[in-house]
Coordinates of C-alpha atoms and ligand atoms in Angstrom, one line a residue:
M19 CA -182.7 -8.8 52.6
P20 CA -186.1 -7.6 53.4
L21 CA -189.4 -9.0 54.2
Q22 CA -190.8 -12.1 52.8
R23 CA -194.2 -10.3 52.7
R24 CA -196.3 -12.8 54.6
T25 CA -199.8 -12.2 53.5
S26 CA -198.8 -11.6 50.3
L27 CA -198.5 -15.1 49.1
L28 CA -198.2 -14.6 45.2
T29 CA -194.9 -12.6 46.2
Q30 CA -193.2 -15.0 47.3
F31 CA -189.5 -14.8 44.7
S32 CA -189.3 -17.7 42.0
A33 CA -186.1 -18.3 41.2
T34 CA -182.1 -19.1 41.5
V35 CA -180.9 -16.7 43.3
A36 CA -176.8 -19.0 42.0
A37 CA -176.3 -16.0 39.2
A38 CA -175.3 -14.3 42.1
L39 CA -172.2 -16.0 42.4
L40 CA -171.2 -14.9 38.9
I41 CA -170.9 -11.1 39.9
V42 CA -167.2 -9.7 38.3
I43 CA -165.9 -8.4 41.1
P44 CA -164.3 -5.1 40.3
L45 CA -161.9 -3.5 42.0
Q46 CA -161.8 -1.9 45.1
A47 CA -161.7 1.9 44.8
A48 CA -160.1 4.2 46.7
P49 CA -161.9 7.2 48.7
A50 CA -162.7 10.5 47.4
P51 CA -160.7 13.3 48.9
S52 CA -163.4 16.0 50.9
D53 CA -165.2 18.0 49.4
D54 CA -167.8 18.5 52.5
P55 CA -165.6 18.9 55.4
A56 CA -168.8 19.7 56.8
A57 CA -170.3 16.7 56.3
D58 CA -166.9 15.0 57.1
A59 CA -167.2 15.6 60.5
A60 CA -171.6 15.1 60.9
M61 CA -170.4 11.3 59.8
S62 CA -167.4 11.0 62.2
T63 CA -169.9 10.9 65.0
I64 CA -171.7 7.5 63.2
T65 CA -170.0 4.9 65.0
A66 CA -169.9 0.8 65.1
D67 CA -170.4 0.8 69.2
S68 CA -173.1 3.0 69.3
I69 CA -174.6 0.4 65.9
R70 CA -174.6 -2.1 68.5
A71 CA -176.3 -0.9 71.8
T72 CA -179.2 0.0 69.6
M73 CA -179.1 -2.9 68.5
R74 CA -178.7 -4.7 71.6
F75 CA -181.2 -3.3 73.3
L76 CA -184.1 -3.0 70.2
S77 CA -183.9 -7.2 69.8
D78 CA -183.5 -8.3 73.6
D79 CA -185.4 -10.7 74.8
A80 CA -187.1 -8.2 76.7
L81 CA -188.4 -6.7 73.7
E82 CA -190.3 -10.1 72.3
G83 CA -189.1 -9.6 69.0
R84 CA -191.5 -5.9 69.0
G85 CA -194.7 -7.6 66.9
L86 CA -197.6 -5.5 65.3
T87 CA -199.7 -4.2 68.1
Q88 CA -197.4 -6.0 70.9
R89 CA -196.3 -4.8 74.3
G90 CA -192.6 -5.5 72.6
H91 CA -193.4 -3.1 69.5
E92 CA -195.0 -0.5 71.2
L93 CA -191.8 -0.5 74.3
A94 CA -189.5 -0.2 71.1
A95 CA -191.3 2.4 69.8
K96 CA -191.1 5.6 73.3
Y97 CA -187.6 4.4 72.5
M98 CA -186.9 5.7 69.3
A99 CA -189.4 8.6 69.9
S100 CA -187.1 9.5 73.3
R101 CA -184.2 8.9 71.4
F102 CA -185.3 11.4 68.9
E103 CA -185.9 13.7 71.6
G104 CA -182.6 13.5 73.0
M105 CA -181.0 14.2 70.1
G106 CA -183.4 17.8 69.3
L107 CA -185.8 16.7 67.1
Q108 CA -189.3 17.9 67.0
P109 CA -192.0 15.1 66.8
A110 CA -193.5 15.1 63.7
G111 CA -196.8 12.8 64.6
D112 CA -200.2 13.4 65.3
N113 CA -201.6 16.1 66.9
G114 CA -198.2 17.1 67.6
G115 CA -196.6 14.1 68.6
Y116 CA -194.5 11.2 68.3
F117 CA -196.7 8.8 67.1
Q118 CA -198.8 8.2 63.8
S119 CA -201.3 6.1 65.3
V120 CA -201.5 3.6 61.9
P121 CA -204.9 2.3 62.7
V122 CA -204.6 -2.4 61.5
R123 CA -207.0 -4.6 61.1
S124 CA -205.8 -8.5 62.2
L125 CA -207.2 -11.6 61.0
V126 CA -206.9 -14.9 61.0
T127 CA -209.2 -18.2 59.1
D128 CA -211.2 -19.3 61.6
V129 CA -209.2 -23.3 60.5
K130 CA -212.3 -25.7 61.3
K131 CA -214.9 -23.7 59.7
S132 CA -213.1 -23.1 56.7
S133 CA -213.0 -24.7 53.3
L134 CA -210.8 -25.7 50.2
A135 CA -212.8 -28.0 47.9
I136 CA -211.0 -28.9 44.2
T137 CA -213.0 -31.5 42.6
K138 CA -211.8 -33.6 39.4
N139 CA -214.9 -35.0 37.1
G140 CA -216.7 -34.8 39.9
A141 CA -214.0 -36.9 42.0
P142 CA -212.3 -34.4 44.9
L143 CA -208.8 -34.1 45.3
A144 CA -207.9 -35.1 48.9
L145 CA -206.5 -32.0 50.2
T146 CA -205.5 -30.9 54.1
S147 CA -205.1 -27.8 55.0
H148 CA -201.7 -26.7 56.4
V149 CA -199.9 -29.3 54.6
D150 CA -201.4 -29.3 51.2
F151 CA -203.0 -25.8 51.7
I152 CA -203.7 -22.6 53.3
I153 CA -206.5 -20.5 53.8
E154 CA -206.3 -16.7 53.2
P155 CA -208.8 -15.0 55.2
D156 CA -211.2 -12.5 54.4
P157 CA -210.2 -8.5 55.4
V158 CA -213.7 -7.6 55.3
R159 CA -216.8 -10.3 55.1
P160 CA -216.4 -12.5 57.9
D161 CA -218.1 -15.3 56.0
I162 CA -217.5 -15.4 53.0
S163 CA -217.6 -18.8 49.5
V164 CA -217.2 -18.9 46.4
D165 CA -217.9 -22.3 44.0
A166 CA -216.6 -22.1 40.5
P167 CA -214.3 -23.6 37.4
V168 CA -211.2 -22.8 37.6
V169 CA -208.6 -21.6 34.8
F170 CA -204.8 -21.0 35.3
V171 CA -203.4 -17.6 34.1
G172 CA -199.5 -17.9 34.0
F173 CA -198.2 -15.4 36.3
G174 CA -201.3 -13.9 36.5
V175 CA -200.1 -10.9 35.1
T176 CA -201.3 -8.1 32.7
A177 CA -197.9 -5.7 31.6
P178 CA -199.2 -3.6 28.5
D179 CA -196.0 -1.8 28.9
Q180 CA -194.4 -4.7 28.4
H181 CA -196.3 -6.1 25.5
Y182 CA -197.5 -8.8 27.7
D183 CA -201.1 -10.4 28.9
D184 CA -201.9 -13.5 30.4
Y185 CA -205.0 -13.1 30.1
K186 CA -205.4 -12.1 26.7
S187 CA -206.7 -15.5 25.0
I188 CA -208.5 -16.7 28.5
D189 CA -211.8 -16.2 29.4
A190 CA -211.6 -15.9 33.4
K191 CA -215.3 -14.4 33.8
G192 CA -216.7 -16.2 36.9
K193 CA -213.7 -18.1 37.6
I194 CA -211.2 -19.1 40.3
V195 CA -208.0 -18.3 37.9
V196 CA -205.3 -20.6 39.2
I197 CA -201.8 -17.8 39.2
A198 CA -198.3 -18.8 39.5
Q199 CA -195.5 -17.0 41.6
G200 CA -193.6 -14.9 40.0
A201 CA -193.2 -13.3 36.4
P202 CA -192.3 -12.6 33.0
N203 CA -188.7 -11.4 32.4
F204 CA -189.4 -8.0 33.0
P205 CA -186.3 -6.0 34.3
S206 CA -185.7 -6.2 37.4
S207 CA -187.9 -3.7 39.5
I208 CA -191.0 -4.2 36.9
K209 CA -190.9 -7.8 37.3
A210 CA -190.8 -6.8 41.0
H211 CA -193.9 -4.9 40.8
Y212 CA -195.7 -7.1 38.2
S213 CA -194.8 -10.5 41.2
A214 CA -196.9 -8.5 43.8
G215 CA -199.9 -10.3 45.2
E216 CA -202.1 -6.8 45.1
V217 CA -200.9 -5.7 41.4
K218 CA -202.5 -9.7 40.5
A219 CA -205.5 -10.0 43.5
K220 CA -206.5 -6.0 40.9
N221 CA -205.6 -7.5 37.9
A222 CA -207.5 -11.2 38.0
A223 CA -210.2 -9.0 39.6
D224 CA -210.4 -6.2 36.6
H225 CA -210.4 -10.2 34.2
G226 CA -213.7 -11.0 36.2
A227 CA -212.2 -13.6 38.2
V228 CA -213.5 -14.7 41.7
G229 CA -211.3 -16.0 43.4
V230 CA -207.2 -17.1 43.8
I231 CA -205.6 -19.9 44.0
A232 CA -201.2 -19.3 44.4
I233 CA -199.4 -22.1 43.8
E234 CA -195.8 -22.9 45.0
D235 CA -192.8 -24.1 42.6
P236 CA -189.5 -25.8 43.7
V237 CA -187.7 -22.4 42.9
A238 CA -189.2 -20.8 45.5
E239 CA -190.1 -23.8 47.9
A240 CA -185.9 -23.9 48.1
I241 CA -186.6 -20.3 49.3
Y242 CA -189.1 -20.1 51.8
P243 CA -191.0 -23.4 52.4
F244 CA -194.4 -23.3 52.6
A245 CA -193.5 -25.6 55.9
K246 CA -193.4 -21.5 56.8
F247 CA -196.1 -20.1 55.7
V248 CA -197.8 -22.6 57.6
R249 CA -195.6 -21.9 60.5
D250 CA -196.1 -18.4 60.6
L251 CA -199.2 -18.3 60.4
V252 CA -199.4 -18.3 64.2
N253 CA -199.4 -14.6 64.1
P254 CA -202.7 -12.5 62.8
E255 CA -202.5 -11.4 58.9
F256 CA -202.7 -7.3 58.8
R257 CA -203.9 -4.0 56.8
W258 CA -203.9 -1.3 57.5
L259 CA -207.3 1.2 57.6
N260 CA -207.7 4.5 55.4
K261 CA -209.9 6.9 57.2
E262 CA -212.9 5.5 55.9
G263 CA -212.7 2.1 58.0
Q264 CA -211.8 0.9 54.5
P265 CA -208.8 -2.4 54.8
N266 CA -205.3 -1.8 52.2
A267 CA -205.7 -4.1 49.0
Y268 CA -209.1 -5.5 49.3
Q269 CA -211.0 -7.0 45.9
P270 CA -214.6 -7.3 46.6
Q271 CA -215.0 -9.0 43.7
I272 CA -212.4 -11.3 44.9
K273 CA -214.1 -14.1 47.6
G274 CA -211.4 -16.7 48.1
V275 CA -207.9 -16.9 48.3
A276 CA -205.8 -20.4 48.5
F277 CA -202.1 -20.5 48.5
L278 CA -201.1 -24.4 47.5
G279 CA -198.3 -26.3 48.5
I280 CA -195.5 -28.2 46.5
D281 CA -197.7 -31.7 46.0
A282 CA -201.2 -29.5 46.4
T283 CA -199.3 -28.0 43.7
K284 CA -198.4 -31.2 41.5
K285 CA -202.1 -33.2 42.2
L286 CA -203.4 -29.5 40.8
F287 CA -202.4 -30.5 37.0
D288 CA -202.3 -34.1 37.4
G289 CA -204.6 -35.6 33.7
S290 CA -204.7 -31.5 33.4
G291 CA -202.0 -32.8 29.1
H292 CA -199.9 -29.9 31.2
T293 CA -197.1 -32.1 33.3
P294 CA -195.9 -30.3 36.7
D295 CA -192.6 -30.5 35.4
E296 CA -193.4 -28.8 32.2
I297 CA -194.8 -26.3 34.5
F298 CA -192.7 -25.5 37.3
A299 CA -189.9 -24.8 34.0
G300 CA -192.3 -22.9 32.6
A301 CA -192.5 -20.6 36.0
K302 CA -188.6 -20.2 36.6
D303 CA -188.0 -19.5 32.9
G304 CA -190.7 -16.4 33.0
K305 CA -193.0 -18.4 30.3
L306 CA -195.9 -19.9 31.0
A307 CA -199.0 -21.3 28.4
T308 CA -202.8 -20.1 30.7
F309 CA -205.7 -22.6 29.9
T310 CA -208.6 -24.4 31.6
L311 CA -208.4 -26.8 34.4
P312 CA -210.7 -29.8 34.5
L313 CA -211.1 -28.8 37.5
T314 CA -214.1 -27.0 40.0
A315 CA -213.0 -25.7 43.2
K316 CA -215.1 -24.4 46.7
I317 CA -213.2 -22.2 49.0
H318 CA -215.0 -21.5 52.2
T319 CA -213.6 -18.8 54.2
V320 CA -214.1 -17.6 58.5
T321 CA -212.4 -15.3 59.5
E322 CA -212.1 -13.8 62.8
S323 CA -211.1 -9.8 62.6
K324 CA -210.1 -7.2 64.8
D325 CA -209.1 -3.7 65.1
L326 CA -206.6 -2.3 66.3
H327 CA -203.8 0.9 66.5
S328 CA -200.1 0.5 65.5
P329 CA -197.5 3.5 66.3
N330 CA -194.7 5.0 63.6
V331 CA -193.0 6.9 65.5
V332 CA -192.1 11.0 63.6
A333 CA -189.4 13.1 64.0
K334 CA -188.3 16.1 62.2
L335 CA -184.7 17.7 62.0
E336 CA -185.6 21.7 60.5
G337 CA -183.4 22.7 57.8
S338 CA -181.2 25.8 57.2
D339 CA -182.2 26.6 54.1
P340 CA -185.4 29.4 54.7
I341 CA -187.3 28.3 51.4
L342 CA -185.7 24.8 50.8
K343 CA -186.4 23.5 54.4
G344 CA -189.8 23.5 53.5
E345 CA -189.0 20.6 52.1
Y346 CA -188.2 17.0 53.7
V347 CA -186.0 14.3 52.5
V348 CA -187.1 11.0 54.3
Y349 CA -185.3 8.0 55.9
T350 CA -187.9 5.2 57.1
A351 CA -186.3 2.3 59.1
H352 CA -189.1 -0.9 60.1
L353 CA -189.0 -1.4 63.4
D354 CA -191.0 -4.5 64.4
H355 CA -190.4 -8.5 63.3
L356 CA -192.1 -11.4 64.3
G357 CA -192.9 -11.0 67.7
I358 CA -193.5 -14.1 70.0
G359 CA -194.0 -17.7 67.9
V360 CA -193.4 -20.9 67.1
P361 CA -190.3 -22.1 68.7
L362 CA -187.0 -22.9 67.4
K363 CA -184.6 -25.4 69.3
G364 CA -186.4 -23.8 72.7
D365 CA -186.3 -20.4 71.6
A366 CA -190.0 -18.6 70.9
I367 CA -188.6 -15.0 70.7
Y368 CA -187.7 -13.8 67.2
N369 CA -185.3 -11.3 68.1
G370 CA -185.0 -9.4 64.6
A371 CA -181.6 -8.0 65.1
L372 CA -180.7 -7.9 61.3
D373 CA -184.6 -7.6 59.9
N374 CA -184.3 -4.6 62.0
A375 CA -183.6 -4.1 64.7
S376 CA -179.8 -2.9 61.7
G377 CA -182.3 -0.2 59.8
S378 CA -183.4 0.7 62.8
A379 CA -180.0 1.6 64.6
T380 CA -178.8 3.1 61.7
I381 CA -181.4 5.9 60.9
L382 CA -180.8 7.3 64.8
E383 CA -177.4 7.4 64.5
I384 CA -178.3 9.3 60.6
A385 CA -180.2 11.3 62.7
Q386 CA -177.8 12.2 65.4
A387 CA -175.0 12.8 62.5
F388 CA -177.5 15.5 61.1
A389 CA -178.5 16.9 64.4
R390 CA -175.0 18.1 65.0
M391 CA -174.6 19.4 61.8
N392 CA -173.7 23.4 62.3
P393 CA -175.0 24.7 59.8
R394 CA -177.5 22.3 59.5
P395 CA -178.6 20.6 55.6
R396 CA -180.5 22.5 53.8
R397 CA -183.6 20.9 53.1
S398 CA -185.9 19.3 56.8
I399 CA -185.4 15.5 57.0
L400 CA -187.7 13.9 58.4
F401 CA -187.0 10.0 60.2
A402 CA -190.0 7.5 60.2
S403 CA -189.3 4.4 62.4
V404 CA -192.7 2.3 60.9
T405 CA -194.8 -0.2 62.1
G406 CA -196.8 -3.7 60.2
E407 CA -193.2 -4.1 57.7
E408 CA -193.5 -7.4 58.4
A409 CA -197.3 -7.7 57.8
G410 CA -196.9 -6.0 54.0
E411 CA -195.8 -2.3 54.6
L412 CA -198.3 -1.4 56.9
G413 CA -196.7 0.9 58.6
S414 CA -195.1 3.0 55.4
E415 CA -198.2 2.2 53.4
Y416 CA -200.0 4.5 56.1
F417 CA -197.5 7.2 56.1
A418 CA -197.5 7.2 52.6
H419 CA -201.2 8.0 52.2
Y420 CA -201.8 10.0 54.5
P421 CA -198.2 11.5 56.0
T422 CA -198.1 14.0 58.8
V423 CA -196.1 16.8 56.3
A424 CA -197.9 17.9 52.9
K425 CA -196.8 15.2 49.8
H426 CA -196.2 17.2 47.6
S427 CA -192.5 18.1 50.0
I428 CA -191.3 14.7 50.7
V429 CA -188.5 14.9 47.9
A430 CA -187.4 10.9 48.2
D431 CA -187.3 8.0 50.9
I432 CA -183.9 6.1 51.3
N433 CA -185.3 2.7 53.1
I434 CA -182.6 1.1 55.6
D435 CA -184.1 -3.0 56.0
E436 CA -181.8 -5.0 57.2
V437 CA -177.8 -4.1 57.1
F438 CA -176.5 -7.2 56.2
M439 CA -173.5 -6.6 58.8
L440 CA -171.4 -10.4 58.1
Y441 CA -168.8 -8.8 55.9
P442 CA -166.4 -5.6 55.4
L443 CA -168.4 -3.8 53.5
A444 CA -167.1 -3.6 49.3
D445 CA -170.2 -2.5 48.2
V446 CA -173.8 -2.0 47.5
I447 CA -176.6 -2.2 46.1
A448 CA -179.3 1.1 45.6
F449 CA -183.0 -1.7 45.1
G450 CA -184.7 1.1 42.7
A451 CA -182.1 4.5 42.1
E452 CA -182.4 3.1 38.2
H453 CA -185.3 4.7 38.1
T454 CA -184.2 8.2 40.1
S455 CA -181.8 11.3 39.8
L456 CA -181.4 9.5 43.0
E457 CA -178.5 7.0 40.7
N458 CA -175.9 9.8 40.5
V459 CA -176.8 10.8 44.3
I460 CA -175.8 6.9 45.5
Q461 CA -172.8 7.2 42.9
R462 CA -171.2 10.0 44.2
A463 CA -171.9 8.6 47.9
A464 CA -170.0 5.7 46.9
K465 CA -167.1 7.7 45.4
R466 CA -166.8 9.1 48.5
M467 CA -166.9 6.2 50.7
G468 CA -164.3 3.9 49.0
I469 CA -167.0 2.0 47.4
V470 CA -169.3 1.1 44.9
E471 CA -172.2 0.5 43.2
S472 CA -173.3 -3.6 41.9
P473 CA -176.4 -4.0 40.4
D474 CA -179.3 -6.0 41.8
P475 CA -177.5 -9.8 41.8
M476 CA -181.1 -11.5 42.3
P477 CA -183.8 -9.7 40.2
E478 CA -186.0 -12.5 40.7
Q479 CA -186.1 -12.1 44.8
T480 CA -188.0 -8.8 44.3
V481 CA -186.4 -7.1 46.5
F482 CA -188.1 -3.7 45.3
I483 CA -191.5 -4.3 46.6
R484 CA -190.7 -6.2 49.9
S485 CA -189.6 -3.2 51.3
D486 CA -190.8 0.0 52.5
Q487 CA -189.7 2.4 49.8
Y488 CA -192.1 0.6 47.6
S489 CA -195.3 2.5 49.7
F490 CA -193.1 5.9 48.5
V491 CA -192.6 4.6 44.8
K492 CA -196.5 3.6 44.7
Q493 CA -197.5 7.9 45.8
G494 CA -194.8 8.6 43.2
I495 CA -192.5 10.2 45.9
P496 CA -188.5 8.4 44.5
A497 CA -187.6 6.6 46.6
V498 CA -184.2 4.2 46.9
M499 CA -183.1 1.2 49.7
P500 CA -179.7 1.0 49.5
S501 CA -178.0 -2.3 51.3
P502 CA -174.4 -3.1 51.7
G503 CA -174.2 -6.0 48.7
F504 CA -172.1 -9.2 48.3
K505 CA -168.4 -8.6 47.4
S506 CA -166.3 -9.7 49.5
S507 CA -163.3 -7.5 49.4
D508 CA -161.0 -9.9 49.4
G509 CA -162.1 -11.0 45.7
S510 CA -163.6 -14.3 47.4
K511 CA -167.5 -14.9 47.2
K512 CA -167.1 -15.3 51.4
A513 CA -169.5 -12.6 51.8
W514 CA -172.2 -14.1 49.1
D515 CA -171.7 -17.8 51.4
L516 CA -172.1 -15.7 54.5
A517 CA -175.3 -14.1 53.0
S518 CA -177.1 -16.8 51.5
K519 CA -175.7 -19.0 54.7
W520 CA -178.0 -16.4 56.7
M521 CA -180.8 -16.6 54.6
D522 CA -181.2 -20.1 54.7
D523 CA -180.2 -20.1 58.6
T524 CA -181.0 -17.0 60.3
Y525 CA -183.9 -15.2 58.4
H526 CA -186.9 -14.5 59.9
E527 CA -186.1 -17.2 62.6
P528 CA -185.6 -16.3 66.9
N529 CA -181.6 -16.7 66.3
D530 CA -181.6 -13.0 64.2
D531 CA -180.0 -12.4 67.6
M532 CA -176.7 -10.3 68.6
N533 CA -175.5 -14.4 69.4
Q534 CA -175.6 -14.5 65.8
P535 CA -172.1 -14.8 64.6
N536 CA -170.0 -12.7 61.6
L537 CA -171.8 -9.7 63.1
D538 CA -170.3 -6.9 61.8
F539 CA -169.8 -3.8 63.3
V540 CA -167.8 -1.3 61.6
A541 CA -169.3 -2.4 57.7
A542 CA -172.5 -1.3 59.6
A543 CA -171.1 2.2 61.0
K544 CA -169.2 2.2 57.2
F545 CA -173.2 1.4 55.6
A546 CA -175.2 4.3 57.7
Q547 CA -172.2 6.7 57.2
F548 CA -173.3 5.9 52.9
S549 CA -176.2 5.9 53.4
F550 CA -176.1 9.5 55.9
L551 CA -174.3 11.0 52.9
C552 CA -176.5 9.9 50.3
G553 CA -179.9 11.9 52.2
Y554 CA -177.0 14.6 53.0
Y555 CA -176.3 15.1 49.1
V556 CA -180.2 15.1 49.0
A557 CA -180.5 17.3 51.4
Q558 CA -177.7 19.9 50.0
D559 CA -178.9 19.8 46.3
P560 CA -181.3 23.3 44.7
Q561 CA -182.7 20.3 42.3
R562 CA -185.0 18.0 44.2
P563 CA -184.9 14.1 42.5
T564 CA -186.7 13.3 39.7
W565 CA -188.8 10.1 37.5
N566 CA -186.2 9.3 34.7
K567 CA -188.6 10.4 32.2
G568 CA -190.7 8.3 30.5
D569 CA -190.1 5.9 33.8
F570 CA -193.0 2.5 34.3
F571 CA -193.2 4.0 37.7
G572 CA -192.7 7.7 37.2
D573 CA -195.4 7.7 34.1
Q574 CA -197.8 5.4 36.2
Y575 CA -197.4 7.6 39.7
A576 CA -195.4 10.4 39.6
H577 CA -199.1 12.7 39.6
L578 CA -199.7 11.2 42.8
A579 CA -197.0 13.2 44.5
Q580 CA -198.2 16.6 42.8
Ligands
ZN6 ZN1 -188.9 -9.3 57.6

C-alpha cells in the first residue's frame, strides 16, 4: 500500500479491509503466447538479483531512510541519476541535468505557543496536546488565530456529480467545521478523491468556514492510530511552492486546522444529542447527518517554517518513431521515505525497503530493459524518481505542474509504489485504470504474463489518491498505479494474511528493511516485467491513451493537459 498521507489528516482511511478477504480466487491463467520477441528479449533482462541489489543499497542504514531534504535522500537521488546515466538515458531535469529542483517549505507547529480550546456552554473541555489533539502548522502565517462556533458537517463533501452535499442544510459561514474521515459510498476512485484533505479543506473554505477540526473514528484508528500521527510529528510537514512562492493547497480563509484523537472525538459529541457511537456507525456506513454543536472553539497556531529544495531525478529515453518520439510515457516511483524518526526497538532509521526502494528498483529495471531495445520503443519514455511523496506527493505534484517536457506531450503516467513482494505474483490491481483506456493495456499485459487483474479490494483505503499517479490525474493526464494483488497462487488467503500483517507491523516502521521475512524477488521481477509491458504497449500504440467518455476525472481535469 502506498502512503498514509501524514500531512493530510483528513485523508485517513475510514473503513474495514476485511472485505478484501472475500475476494473470489479465479483459476490461474496461463501466459499468452508471445506476440513480440523484441519485448520478450527486453523483459528477460529484468532479474530478481538486480532488484534485490538496488533495494539493498537504497534501504541501507547509510542512506538514513531517505528523508525529504536530508542527506540520505540527496545521496539516493545521485545514485538514481548515475544509474540512468550509465544506461545511456538522457538528462531531462533542469538546465540539461538529471535533477529538477523542487522548492519546498518545511513547517512545524510550535506546540508550546499553540493551543486548542473547546468550550461547551461556557465550560472548557479538558484536552491535552499530543494526547487528544494535534494542530496543523499554517503554511504561510507564522501566528494565526480563529475563534468561532462549531458545526458538524459530516464528511464535509459536496459532490454535485453524485447528487450529494453535506453542506446542503447547514450554514458553515464563519464557523469552525468538524469533519469525519472518508466519504460516502461513491465508486472507489471517486470516494478516494472526495476523501482527500485538500478537497475537503477547499470545500470548507468555499462554504465560508474559517477553521477545520478533523475527527477520528474506530475503524480509522485501527488502521493507522492517532498515536502514530503524533509519533510522525517528529518530522516537519512540507508543502511545495509554486513559481510565485505560494505553498500548494493553501486556503487563506481557513485560519486553523486541528485533528482530534478518538477520546477527544467522543468528548466533542457528548451532550450534542448525537452519541459518538451513532457518529462512528454513520462514518462506517457512509451516512452522516449534519448539525450544530453546542460548542465554540479557539485554535491558535504558531508555525516555524523554512524554505528548502529537494530534487526530482528525471531521465529520458528517446523513442524511435520520428513523430511519436515527441510524446512521452512517464514512469514514476517515489525515492523519499521517512528518514530518521522515533526509535522503535532501538532502531531509528526508517529504511523504506518496500516503501519505496522497491518501486525505485523497479523503474531502474524497466529503464534498463527499454534502453537495451533495438529498435527502441516508438514513443519516448521518461523516468521520474520523485521526491516528497511521504509528505503529500510533493515532487510529483510539482513535476505535473511544471513538467520538464511539454505537458501535452505526456500521454500517461505509470506509477510504482510499494511492490508487495511477499508472495508469488498471481494477480495485479491497477488503481485508476478504470477511468481511461489504460485498462486495455493492463489487461493485455496481465494476459501476456499469465496473471489476472483484480478489482480494488479495499476502496475505503482510498489508495487511488495516496500516491504519485494522482498528481498526474489532477493535471488531466491518464495515470495508473499497478500493484501486486492479494491472491495466492495456491488459492489460499496466505497472500492477504502476509500483506495485512505487513500493514500492521511493518508499514512506515523501521523494520521495513532488507531483514524482513518473506521478500520474494522473483515475484518482484515478474511484477517489473508486467509493468514494463504496460509502458511498452502504450509506447507502441499509434493512439495515445484517452479518458473514458463521461469519466469523472476526465471531465474535471482533461482540459488541463491540452
Ligand atoms: Zn510510505
